[in-house]
């Protein structure tokens, strides 16, 4: 008998029919208290050596239908190695075709990053002599908000903030963090060593634990899109943002990178804070140089494709990048990675992957190193305290 299940960490699917392998009909469940959906993650059991046709019948009503064009789902037998499978978007349905080699197989929108793995990441990082781990408070559902502080920044040293996964379905963001932290904590890495003598890195690998555990695409347990909460976060609706913003005000911020994934565009790109009132030529030059340098050190990053740029003063100030850029007078950027693949350097077997996300995360340290002296707040009140 074929069975479909998703009652586990990060799981998301509703099964309408699994009586025949060539007609498995499923739907993606919307986020709790919100209408967003696109993330799916489920296990199919009992279909070894059967030609399966799996239809996600509500794909046409998902949050980003452009995301299905040219998209291929991922599958795994061991939940470690994820590979792409034949997928097509047709008549409003996402249709997956696959013949499982084993009794059970997992399918997902992108390689999942579970809360169990998050706990492992925090525990592992916490054993480094370079790391201070703090629980800065709790989420709506009562999970811990983990902050890793790497290095020390007493006095007037620089404070760099990197956060990921405000949108929980963008799991590549935490894979990125894993690669970034691995390198930052490597005592044999000369760049990391040099940076840690001069700056503190404040790292939130997962901004949205509740959404992650519940298999959400975009919101927390209260239905809040955290990347629209930065102007006025509150402890009932968006404690995750409130708590991190308070910490930022304690330390000051000289550089902020907010890590995301984009459903539609098959590219890695940065969205800047050009729409903030205080945007100026100096910041524009710094943003341009940051992007150019990243492209030079890692060809998976590119500068040609991206979002339309907001005019100065017309930016949405509820976004992390705009709020932080304006309030702290620092370079603040959103990094977007693809769910699909990079169009310039495609990988037919894996597409964009956890491994490539991690390498991209590690490579940002080269960029920060090269531009270090220019990554400083220009706001007079950015002092700690
Ligand atoms: Zn996002």
mmCIF file with all atom_site columns, N, CA and C and ligand atoms in Angstrom, residues 167 170 218 260-261 336, ligand 1:
data_model
loop_
_atom_site.group_PDB
_atom_site.id
_atom_site.type_symbol
_atom_site.label_atom_id
_atom_site.label_alt_id
_atom_site.label_comp_id
_atom_site.label_asym_id
_atom_site.label_entity_id
_atom_site.label_seq_id
_atom_site.pdbx_PDB_ins_code
_atom_site.Cartn_x
_atom_site.Cartn_y
_atom_site.Cartn_z
_atom_site.occupancy
_atom_site.B_iso_or_equiv
_atom_site.pdbx_formal_charge
_atom_site.auth_seq_id
_atom_site.auth_comp_id
_atom_site.auth_asym_id
_atom_site.auth_atom_id
_atom_site.pdbx_PDB_model_num
ATOM   1  N  N   . UNK A 1 167 ? 12.348 33.725 6.344  1.00 0.00 ? 167 UNK A N   1
ATOM   2  C  CA  . UNK A 1 167 ? 11.340 32.943 5.627  1.00 0.00 ? 167 UNK A CA  1
ATOM   3  C  C   . UNK A 1 167 ? 11.749 31.472 5.718  1.00 0.00 ? 167 UNK A C   1
ATOM   4  N  N   . UNK A 1 170 ? 12.902 28.910 2.997  1.00 0.00 ? 170 UNK A N   1
ATOM   5  C  CA  . UNK A 1 170 ? 14.134 29.179 2.258  1.00 0.00 ? 170 UNK A CA  1
ATOM   6  C  C   . UNK A 1 170 ? 15.307 28.497 2.957  1.00 0.00 ? 170 UNK A C   1
ATOM   7  N  N   . UNK A 1 218 ? 6.686  31.018 4.682  1.00 0.00 ? 218 UNK A N   1
ATOM   8  C  CA  . UNK A 1 218 ? 7.023  32.430 4.804  1.00 0.00 ? 218 UNK A CA  1
ATOM   9  C  C   . UNK A 1 218 ? 6.787  33.060 6.185  1.00 0.00 ? 218 UNK A C   1
ATOM   10 N  N   . UNK A 1 260 ? 18.457 34.884 2.200  1.00 0.00 ? 260 UNK A N   1
ATOM   11 C  CA  . UNK A 1 260 ? 17.154 34.387 1.718  1.00 0.00 ? 260 UNK A CA  1
ATOM   12 C  C   . UNK A 1 260 ? 17.314 33.480 0.495  1.00 0.00 ? 260 UNK A C   1
ATOM   13 N  N   . UNK A 1 261 ? 16.169 32.958 0.028  1.00 0.00 ? 261 UNK A N   1
ATOM   14 C  CA  . UNK A 1 261 ? 16.100 32.265 -1.243 1.00 0.00 ? 261 UNK A CA  1
ATOM   15 C  C   . UNK A 1 261 ? 14.978 32.870 -2.073 1.00 0.00 ? 261 UNK A C   1
ATOM   16 N  N   . UNK A 1 336 ? 19.877 36.795 -2.022 1.00 0.00 ? 336 UNK A N   1
ATOM   17 C  CA  . UNK A 1 336 ? 18.898 35.827 -2.529 1.00 0.00 ? 336 UNK A CA  1
ATOM   18 C  C   . UNK A 1 336 ? 19.632 34.711 -3.271 1.00 0.00 ? 336 UNK A C   1
HETATM 19 ZN ZN1 . LIG B 2 .   ? 12.874 35.394 1.724  1.00 0.00 ? 1   LIG B ZN1 1
#
